[in-house]
Short mmCIF file of C-alpha atoms in Angstrom, two decimals:
data_model
loop_
_atom_site.label_atom_id
_atom_site.label_comp_id
_atom_site.label_asym_id
_atom_site.label_seq_id
_atom_site.Cartn_x
_atom_site.Cartn_y
_atom_site.Cartn_z
CA MET A 1 8.19 -44.08 25.41
CA GLN A 2 5.56 -44.26 22.29
CA ILE A 3 3.40 -41.88 23.25
CA ALA A 4 5.92 -39.50 24.48
CA ASP A 5 7.12 -39.62 20.99
CA GLU A 6 4.51 -38.84 19.31
CA GLN A 7 3.84 -36.09 21.74
CA GLN A 8 6.90 -34.69 20.69
CA ASP A 9 6.52 -35.65 16.86
CA VAL A 10 3.21 -34.05 17.03
CA GLN A 11 4.60 -30.44 19.07
CA HIS A 12 7.05 -29.92 16.13
CA SER A 13 4.54 -30.44 13.48
CA ILE A 14 1.46 -28.32 14.93
CA PRO A 15 4.01 -24.90 14.77
CA ASP A 16 4.82 -25.99 11.23
CA LEU A 17 1.11 -26.38 10.31
CA ASP A 18 0.78 -23.01 11.79
CA ASN A 19 3.52 -21.31 10.03
CA VAL A 20 3.71 -22.50 6.35
CA ASN A 21 3.40 -18.87 5.72
CA ILE A 22 6.27 -17.65 2.35
CA LYS A 23 9.19 -16.40 4.15
CA LEU A 24 8.49 -16.61 7.48
CA GLY A 25 11.36 -17.37 9.12
CA ASP A 26 10.65 -15.93 12.99
CA ASP A 27 10.66 -18.24 15.85
CA GLN A 28 9.10 -15.19 18.16
CA LYS A 29 5.81 -16.18 15.96
CA LYS A 30 6.48 -19.66 16.43
CA VAL A 31 7.00 -18.93 20.64
CA ASN A 32 3.63 -17.62 20.51
CA GLN A 33 2.29 -20.40 18.73
CA ASN A 34 3.57 -22.81 21.01
CA SER A 35 2.20 -20.79 24.34
CA SER A 36 -1.82 -20.81 22.73
CA ASN A 37 -1.06 -24.93 21.90
CA THR A 38 1.01 -25.87 25.40
CA VAL A 39 -2.78 -25.05 27.61
CA SER A 40 -4.54 -27.97 26.51
CA GLN A 41 -1.26 -29.89 26.60
CA VAL A 42 -1.11 -29.49 30.22
CA GLN A 43 -3.85 -32.63 30.70
CA GLN A 44 -3.00 -36.11 30.75
CA PRO A 45 -1.29 -36.99 27.76
CA GLU A 46 -2.96 -40.02 26.20
CA GLN A 47 -5.92 -37.69 25.52
CA VAL A 48 -3.34 -34.59 24.47
CA ALA A 49 -2.29 -36.39 21.61
CA ILE A 50 -5.34 -36.79 20.23
CA GLN A 51 -6.70 -33.33 21.08
CA ILE A 52 -3.88 -31.59 19.81
CA GLN A 53 -4.33 -33.44 16.11
CA SER A 54 -7.39 -31.18 15.22
CA LEU A 55 -7.43 -27.93 16.81
CA PRO A 56 -11.05 -26.76 17.24
CA PRO A 57 -11.62 -24.18 14.36
CA LYS A 58 -10.20 -20.65 15.68
CA THR A 59 -13.89 -18.21 15.00
CA GLN A 60 -14.39 -14.86 15.63
CA ASP A 61 -17.14 -12.50 16.60
CA ALA A 62 -19.10 -10.46 13.93
CA SER A 63 -17.50 -7.09 14.07
CA PHE A 64 -19.63 -4.46 12.66
CA VAL A 65 -17.62 -1.44 13.09
CA SER A 66 -14.56 -3.06 10.47
CA GLN A 67 -17.84 -3.85 7.79
CA LEU A 68 -18.95 -0.42 8.31
CA PHE A 69 -15.94 1.01 7.79
CA HIS A 70 -15.44 -1.15 5.11
CA CYS A 71 -18.41 -0.02 2.73
CA LEU A 72 -18.32 3.80 4.31
CA PHE A 73 -15.32 4.97 1.92
CA LYS A 74 -16.36 3.16 -1.16
CA GLY A 75 -20.00 4.30 -0.64
CA LEU A 76 -19.08 7.64 -0.33
CA ALA A 77 -16.68 7.86 -3.38
CA ILE A 78 -19.35 6.17 -5.56
CA PHE A 79 -22.07 8.83 -4.30
CA VAL A 80 -19.80 11.80 -4.68
CA PHE A 81 -19.02 10.55 -8.37
CA PHE A 82 -22.95 11.14 -9.25
CA ILE A 83 -23.51 14.45 -7.56
CA PRO A 84 -24.10 16.31 -11.23
CA GLU A 85 -21.93 19.12 -11.87
CA GLY A 86 -23.79 21.82 -11.56
CA LEU A 87 -23.82 21.14 -8.01
CA LEU A 88 -20.10 20.65 -7.21
CA ASN A 89 -17.44 21.56 -9.76
CA LEU A 90 -15.92 18.64 -11.76
CA THR A 91 -12.24 19.41 -10.08
CA TYR A 92 -13.56 19.59 -6.14
CA CYS A 93 -15.62 16.27 -7.10
CA PHE A 94 -12.34 14.81 -8.78
CA ILE A 95 -10.42 15.46 -5.32
CA ILE A 96 -12.67 14.22 -3.03
CA VAL A 97 -13.18 11.02 -5.35
CA VAL A 98 -9.62 10.55 -5.43
CA ILE A 99 -9.00 11.00 -1.67
CA LEU A 100 -11.82 8.85 -0.52
CA SER A 101 -10.77 5.97 -2.66
CA ALA A 102 -7.18 6.24 -1.44
CA ILE A 103 -8.64 6.05 2.26
CA ASP A 104 -10.45 3.18 1.59
CA PHE A 105 -7.80 1.47 -0.56
CA TRP A 106 -5.65 1.82 3.16
CA THR A 107 -8.12 1.01 5.16
CA VAL A 108 -9.44 -2.12 3.17
CA LYS A 109 -5.81 -3.04 2.86
CA ASN A 110 -4.26 -2.63 6.46
CA ILE A 111 -7.45 -2.78 8.90
CA THR A 112 -11.16 -4.15 7.51
CA GLY A 113 -8.52 -7.31 5.57
CA ARG A 114 -6.81 -8.24 9.03
CA LYS A 115 -10.13 -8.03 10.91
CA LEU A 116 -13.01 -9.54 8.98
CA VAL A 117 -10.90 -12.27 6.67
CA GLY A 118 -7.72 -12.29 8.68
CA LEU A 119 -5.60 -11.56 5.52
CA ARG A 120 -3.04 -9.65 4.89
CA TRP A 121 -0.62 -8.51 1.23
CA TRP A 122 2.46 -6.63 0.38
CA SER A 123 5.50 -6.35 -1.46
CA GLU A 124 8.75 -6.02 -0.59
CA VAL A 125 11.88 -5.00 -1.81
CA LYS A 126 14.97 -7.45 -1.88
CA GLU A 127 18.38 -6.66 -1.63
CA ASP A 128 19.10 -6.79 -5.03
CA GLY A 129 16.59 -4.54 -6.29
CA SER A 130 14.03 -6.80 -7.22
CA GLU A 131 9.89 -7.04 -5.83
CA GLU A 132 8.59 -9.87 -4.18
CA TRP A 133 4.88 -9.80 -3.62
CA ILE A 134 4.01 -11.48 0.24
CA TYR A 135 0.44 -12.66 1.19
CA GLU A 136 0.00 -13.48 4.70
CA SER A 137 -3.05 -15.61 6.48
CA GLN A 138 -4.44 -16.69 9.63
CA VAL A 139 -3.30 -20.13 11.18
CA ALA A 140 -4.44 -22.93 9.07
CA ASN A 141 -7.72 -23.50 11.80
CA PHE A 142 -9.22 -20.17 10.86
CA VAL A 143 -12.37 -20.06 9.99
CA PRO A 144 -13.64 -16.08 9.61
CA ASN A 145 -17.40 -15.43 10.74
CA PRO A 146 -19.59 -15.78 7.55
CA PHE A 147 -21.29 -12.34 8.02
CA ASN A 148 -17.58 -10.40 7.74
CA SER A 149 -16.40 -12.86 4.80
CA ASN A 150 -19.83 -11.88 2.92
CA ILE A 151 -19.84 -8.36 3.50
CA PHE A 152 -15.88 -8.09 2.54
CA TRP A 153 -15.92 -9.90 -0.61
CA PHE A 154 -19.73 -8.47 -1.70
CA ALA A 155 -18.71 -4.54 -0.93
CA GLN A 156 -14.93 -5.26 -2.65
CA PHE A 157 -16.51 -7.28 -5.66
CA GLY A 158 -19.46 -4.96 -6.41
CA VAL A 159 -17.41 -1.76 -5.60
CA VAL A 160 -14.64 -3.08 -8.87
CA LEU A 161 -17.88 -4.22 -11.01
CA THR A 162 -19.24 -0.96 -10.30
CA TRP A 163 -16.36 1.14 -11.22
CA GLY A 164 -15.86 -0.82 -14.21
CA ILE A 165 -19.37 -0.14 -15.83
CA LEU A 166 -18.81 3.55 -14.84
CA ILE A 167 -16.09 3.39 -16.70
CA LEU A 168 -17.52 2.29 -19.69
CA LEU A 169 -20.14 4.12 -19.83
CA ASP A 170 -18.21 7.59 -19.25
CA LEU A 171 -16.19 6.14 -22.36
CA ILE A 172 -19.15 5.84 -24.46
CA GLY A 173 -20.53 9.45 -23.13
CA LEU A 174 -17.46 10.91 -23.84
CA ARG A 175 -16.97 12.01 -20.34
CA TRP A 176 -12.76 11.94 -20.16
CA PHE A 177 -12.46 13.36 -17.22
CA ASN A 178 -14.66 11.19 -15.66
CA ALA A 179 -13.97 8.13 -17.15
CA VAL A 180 -9.82 9.12 -16.17
CA LEU A 181 -11.29 9.45 -12.45
CA ALA A 182 -13.33 6.08 -12.69
CA MET A 183 -9.70 4.15 -14.07
CA THR A 184 -8.19 5.60 -11.13
CA ALA A 185 -10.79 4.09 -8.60
CA PHE A 186 -10.81 1.29 -10.61
CA CYS A 187 -7.02 0.31 -10.14
CA LEU A 188 -7.22 1.57 -6.83
CA THR A 189 -9.92 -1.09 -5.43
CA GLY A 190 -8.84 -3.57 -8.26
CA ILE A 191 -5.38 -3.84 -6.49
CA ASN A 192 -7.13 -4.50 -3.59
CA PHE A 193 -9.45 -6.83 -4.60
CA VAL A 194 -6.85 -8.87 -6.56
CA GLY A 195 -4.18 -8.68 -3.57
CA PHE A 196 -7.01 -10.24 -1.24
CA TYR A 197 -7.79 -12.67 -3.67
CA LYS A 198 -4.32 -14.11 -3.52
CA CYS A 199 -4.33 -14.16 0.35
CA ARG A 200 -7.47 -16.41 0.28
CA GLY A 201 -5.69 -18.11 -2.44
CA GLU A 202 -2.74 -18.87 0.14
CA HIS A 203 -5.31 -19.61 3.01
CA GLN A 204 -7.11 -22.28 1.31
CA LYS A 205 -3.85 -24.27 0.35
CA LYS A 206 -2.99 -23.77 4.14
CA ALA A 207 -5.96 -25.28 5.34
CA LYS A 208 -5.73 -27.76 2.70
CA GLU A 209 -2.56 -29.04 4.08
CA TYR A 210 -3.18 -28.75 7.42
CA MET A 211 -6.63 -31.37 6.86
CA THR A 212 -4.09 -33.31 4.97
CA LYS A 213 -1.86 -33.59 7.77
CA ILE A 214 -4.41 -34.54 10.71
CA GLY A 215 -6.13 -37.15 8.36
CA LEU A 216 -2.43 -38.82 7.89
CA LYS A 217 -2.00 -38.35 11.52
CA ALA A 218 -5.24 -40.21 12.40
CA ILE A 219 -4.27 -42.76 9.73
CA GLN A 220 -0.93 -43.21 11.59
CA GLN A 221 -2.67 -43.72 14.87
CA TRP A 222 -4.68 -46.91 13.94
CA MET B 1 -10.00 -12.53 16.79
CA ASP B 2 -7.90 -12.58 20.73
CA TYR B 3 -6.66 -9.71 20.70
CA THR B 4 -4.26 -10.23 24.14
CA ASN B 5 -1.47 -11.21 22.07
CA GLN B 6 1.59 -9.27 22.76
CA LYS B 7 3.04 -6.36 20.81
CA HIS B 8 6.16 -6.80 19.08
CA PRO B 9 8.54 -4.07 19.04
CA GLN B 10 7.71 -1.70 16.53
CA ASN B 11 10.93 -0.55 15.19
CA TYR B 12 10.08 0.03 11.78
CA SER B 13 13.47 0.82 10.24
CA GLN B 14 14.56 -3.02 10.32
CA MET B 15 12.79 -5.22 6.73
CA GLU B 16 12.73 -8.74 9.44
CA ASP B 17 10.24 -6.63 12.21
CA LEU B 18 8.03 -6.00 9.61
CA LYS B 19 7.88 -9.86 8.86
CA THR B 20 7.01 -10.15 13.05
CA LEU B 21 4.34 -8.10 12.76
CA ASP B 22 1.10 -9.49 14.28
CA LEU B 23 -1.96 -10.17 12.14
CA GLU B 24 -3.61 -9.00 14.92
CA GLU B 25 -1.88 -5.27 15.48
CA SER B 26 -4.29 -2.21 16.74
CA VAL B 27 -5.18 0.46 13.96
CA SER B 28 -3.39 3.45 15.63
CA GLU B 29 0.22 1.29 15.62
CA THR B 30 -0.41 1.05 11.58
CA ILE B 31 -1.48 4.61 11.14
CA MET B 32 2.21 5.41 13.45
CA ARG B 33 3.64 3.45 11.04
CA ASP B 34 3.30 4.65 7.84
CA LEU B 35 3.11 8.13 8.86
CA ARG B 36 6.68 7.76 10.50
CA MET B 37 7.53 6.11 7.03
CA ILE B 38 6.60 8.71 5.04
CA ALA B 39 8.16 11.20 7.32
CA TYR B 40 11.23 9.50 6.90
CA LYS B 41 11.20 9.67 2.88
CA LEU B 42 9.91 13.63 3.11
CA LYS B 43 13.25 14.15 4.99
CA TYR B 44 15.53 11.78 2.73
CA VAL B 45 14.67 14.02 -0.32
CA LEU B 46 14.71 17.29 1.56
CA ILE B 47 17.88 17.18 2.87
CA PRO B 48 20.17 15.75 0.06
CA LYS B 49 23.33 15.34 2.46
CA GLU B 50 21.42 13.11 4.77
CA GLN B 51 21.46 10.16 2.24
CA GLU B 52 23.69 8.56 4.33
CA ASP B 53 22.22 5.04 4.22
CA ASN B 54 21.49 4.48 0.99
CA GLY B 55 17.86 5.03 1.12
CA LYS B 56 17.95 1.39 3.11
CA GLU B 57 14.55 2.51 4.36
CA LEU B 58 13.23 3.89 0.75
CA ARG B 59 12.77 0.03 -0.20
CA ASN B 60 9.56 0.58 2.24
CA TRP B 61 7.83 2.41 -1.15
CA ASP B 62 5.10 4.01 -0.30
CA LEU B 63 2.16 5.75 -2.90
CA TRP B 64 0.94 7.97 -0.31
CA GLY B 65 3.59 10.82 -0.48
CA PRO B 66 3.38 11.03 -4.07
CA LEU B 67 -0.36 11.40 -3.97
CA ILE B 68 -0.47 14.12 -1.25
CA PHE B 69 1.86 16.00 -3.41
CA CYS B 70 0.52 15.30 -6.11
CA LEU B 71 -2.72 16.95 -5.12
CA ALA B 72 -1.32 19.68 -3.78
CA LEU B 73 0.29 21.00 -6.56
CA ALA B 74 -2.69 20.28 -8.88
CA MET B 75 -5.07 22.24 -6.35
CA THR B 76 -2.62 25.43 -5.98
CA LEU B 77 -1.98 25.81 -9.94
CA SER B 78 -5.46 25.53 -10.41
CA PHE B 79 -6.71 27.74 -8.16
CA LYS B 80 -3.72 30.13 -8.91
CA ALA B 81 -4.99 29.57 -12.93
CA ASP B 82 -8.73 31.04 -12.35
CA SER B 83 -7.22 34.29 -12.14
CA THR B 84 -4.71 34.88 -14.57
CA THR B 85 -5.36 33.33 -17.97
CA THR B 86 -8.33 32.05 -19.22
CA SER B 87 -7.25 28.37 -19.30
CA SER B 88 -10.23 26.74 -16.67
CA LYS B 89 -9.25 24.98 -13.56
CA SER B 90 -10.14 21.85 -14.12
CA ASP B 91 -7.96 21.66 -17.19
CA VAL B 92 -4.62 22.46 -15.58
CA PHE B 93 -5.74 19.92 -12.67
CA ALA B 94 -6.02 17.11 -15.13
CA ILE B 95 -3.03 17.89 -16.67
CA ILE B 96 -0.91 18.28 -13.68
CA PHE B 97 -2.10 15.04 -12.08
CA VAL B 98 -2.20 12.63 -15.20
CA LEU B 99 1.74 14.51 -16.34
CA ILE B 100 3.00 13.66 -12.81
CA TRP B 101 1.68 9.36 -12.44
CA VAL B 102 2.23 9.20 -16.31
CA GLY B 103 5.53 11.22 -16.51
CA ALA B 104 6.99 9.21 -13.19
CA PHE B 105 5.42 5.68 -15.14
CA VAL B 106 7.49 6.60 -18.42
CA VAL B 107 10.76 7.95 -16.22
CA THR B 108 11.10 4.47 -14.45
CA LEU B 109 10.21 2.76 -17.51
CA ASN B 110 12.80 4.35 -19.36
CA ALA B 111 15.48 3.08 -16.45
CA GLN B 112 14.07 0.13 -16.47
CA LEU B 113 14.62 -0.25 -19.95
CA LEU B 114 17.53 0.73 -19.73
CA GLY B 115 18.98 -2.46 -18.02
CA GLY B 116 17.86 -1.07 -14.45
CA LYS B 117 17.18 -3.59 -11.77
CA VAL B 118 14.95 -1.54 -9.65
CA SER B 119 11.65 -1.99 -8.36
CA PHE B 120 8.63 -0.01 -10.29
CA PHE B 121 6.94 1.54 -7.21
CA GLN B 122 9.60 2.63 -5.44
CA SER B 123 11.11 4.41 -8.14
CA VAL B 124 7.83 6.05 -8.99
CA CYS B 125 7.46 6.56 -5.15
CA LEU B 126 11.07 8.49 -5.13
CA LEU B 127 9.80 10.43 -8.10
CA GLY B 128 7.04 11.61 -6.57
CA TYR B 129 8.38 12.78 -3.22
CA CYS B 130 10.93 14.59 -4.96
CA VAL B 131 8.07 16.83 -6.48
CA PHE B 132 7.60 18.25 -3.24
CA PRO B 133 10.10 21.14 -3.76
CA ILE B 134 8.10 22.44 -6.43
CA ASN B 135 4.97 22.32 -4.77
CA ILE B 136 7.02 24.73 -2.21
CA GLU B 137 7.85 26.80 -4.85
CA ALA B 138 4.15 26.57 -6.69
CA ILE B 139 2.84 28.23 -3.28
CA ILE B 140 5.49 30.68 -3.18
CA ILE B 141 4.70 32.04 -6.56
CA ALA B 142 1.19 31.40 -5.89
CA PHE B 143 0.95 33.44 -2.71
CA ILE B 144 3.62 36.48 -4.13
CA GLY B 145 3.97 36.44 -7.51
CA SER B 146 1.42 38.93 -8.53
CA TYR B 147 3.91 41.14 -7.02
CA LEU B 148 7.04 40.59 -8.78
CA PRO B 149 8.24 40.74 -11.76
CA PHE B 150 9.37 38.03 -13.80
CA VAL B 151 13.05 37.85 -13.36
CA VAL B 152 12.63 37.63 -9.42
CA LYS B 153 10.10 34.76 -9.78
CA LEU B 154 12.45 32.70 -11.86
CA ILE B 155 14.83 32.35 -8.68
CA PRO B 156 12.96 30.15 -6.56
CA VAL B 157 11.61 28.24 -9.58
CA ILE B 158 15.12 27.53 -10.52
CA ILE B 159 16.54 26.85 -6.91
CA CYS B 160 13.67 24.50 -6.29
CA PHE B 161 13.84 22.45 -9.78
CA ALA B 162 18.05 21.87 -9.07
CA TRP B 163 16.87 20.87 -5.57
CA SER B 164 14.11 18.13 -6.75
CA ALA B 165 16.54 17.10 -9.53
CA TYR B 166 19.66 16.81 -6.96
CA SER B 167 17.78 14.64 -4.73
CA SER B 168 16.64 12.28 -7.04
CA VAL B 169 19.47 11.92 -10.05
CA GLY B 170 21.56 10.03 -6.78
CA PHE B 171 19.05 7.73 -6.61
CA MET B 172 18.15 7.17 -10.16
CA ALA B 173 21.65 7.04 -11.42
CA SER B 174 22.64 4.34 -9.11
CA LEU B 175 20.22 2.09 -10.68
CA VAL B 176 21.84 1.69 -14.17
CA PRO B 177 24.88 0.78 -15.49
CA PRO B 178 27.35 3.71 -15.26
CA HIS B 179 28.20 3.73 -19.00
CA LYS B 180 23.47 4.56 -19.53
CA LYS B 181 23.74 7.29 -16.57
CA LYS B 182 22.70 10.24 -18.73
CA LEU B 183 20.34 8.29 -20.29
CA ALA B 184 18.74 7.51 -17.73
CA VAL B 185 19.31 11.17 -16.08
CA TYR B 186 17.75 12.61 -18.76
CA PRO B 187 13.98 11.93 -18.64
CA VAL B 188 14.52 12.82 -15.00
CA PHE B 189 14.89 16.68 -15.33
CA LEU B 190 13.05 17.29 -18.28
CA PHE B 191 10.15 16.19 -16.02
CA TYR B 192 10.97 18.54 -13.06
CA LEU B 193 11.87 21.00 -16.01
CA PHE B 194 8.67 20.99 -17.02
CA LEU B 195 6.54 20.50 -13.86
CA SER B 196 8.93 24.20 -12.76
CA TRP B 197 7.98 26.03 -15.90
CA PHE B 198 4.65 24.83 -15.92
CA SER B 199 4.29 25.94 -12.56
CA LEU B 200 5.98 29.69 -13.41
CA ILE B 201 3.72 30.28 -16.52
CA VAL B 202 0.54 29.34 -15.25
#
């Protein structure tokens, strides 16, 4: 009886751990999580109680296609920025860099953010008109592939830094047109960087809570 | 990551369903969802009669529409500028680009300072989408403008300006308290008036 009670208790708490997202009030996702957990619950009850408590880390393979796309548009944008004026009319350069930066923004925000590091952020406008920013991450036991996550963070931060330096150089050199362009690109990449950084903060908080709960459960078991 | 999670029905018109989207939806689904949002907003702006549900879907703001129309307008006008006046291509392009974004920013700021409770990006989004009629008339004038006398050119300009202003005024006016409506709406008129006039004289 005691074990059964404990099992029940653990069953309810695992979905909670997995759903420490802000504003997640849907049962469907909990059902999904339950279905992936129940596979391990088919075995003997005593062992199950111990197994469930620390889920194996959810890992992923290094995804080269995502990494390539993550870096591709950023690199192209910077490359086109440096093409000298004689070869490429400033106007076309501006258009191409802005379009590339926009495509890069969309790719990182919607695709490579999810696939490489399992994070997502967006904003919702509520009924009364106020805006709310939402940061979402994968389950607490998710461990991103180190290769993936390194490329993601280095590329994003590197690009933000590069555009920042280019803004300074253009302002000092009094090239206003290029400076405006660099500022636009800086804003786009910077916003993505800040959004994902905040997401990562959320995920680390989630993982810490998860670890604490496991620790507490382990102590309770004694 | 495992891609075997079942896909949730993509009914984009409900805010609740956005929250249940898996972190693992496919790329094509993401693209289609965004495209549908853009198409909805465009229809909302172009056909003012269809503004029944008060733009509930407008709350999913996106800046792709404004970016596309801004670039299109700037390109059209700078393309035309080369053949007629002495101002350089990139000057016209820069003016239009900066003007649209800074103008939208200022108009939104004005509405917010007047006490309107509106999401900044949502307002910029709507103002950007309402630039589309001006885009249309810029293209019309670019193609056949040189054959027409000035007065005839004025007609599409006025029609499209009225169209833009009417589409956006409905939204902007609903944001602020009633006695400040004119204060909020006046910059919007000014914004589109300048864009229309600019596209006429360039």
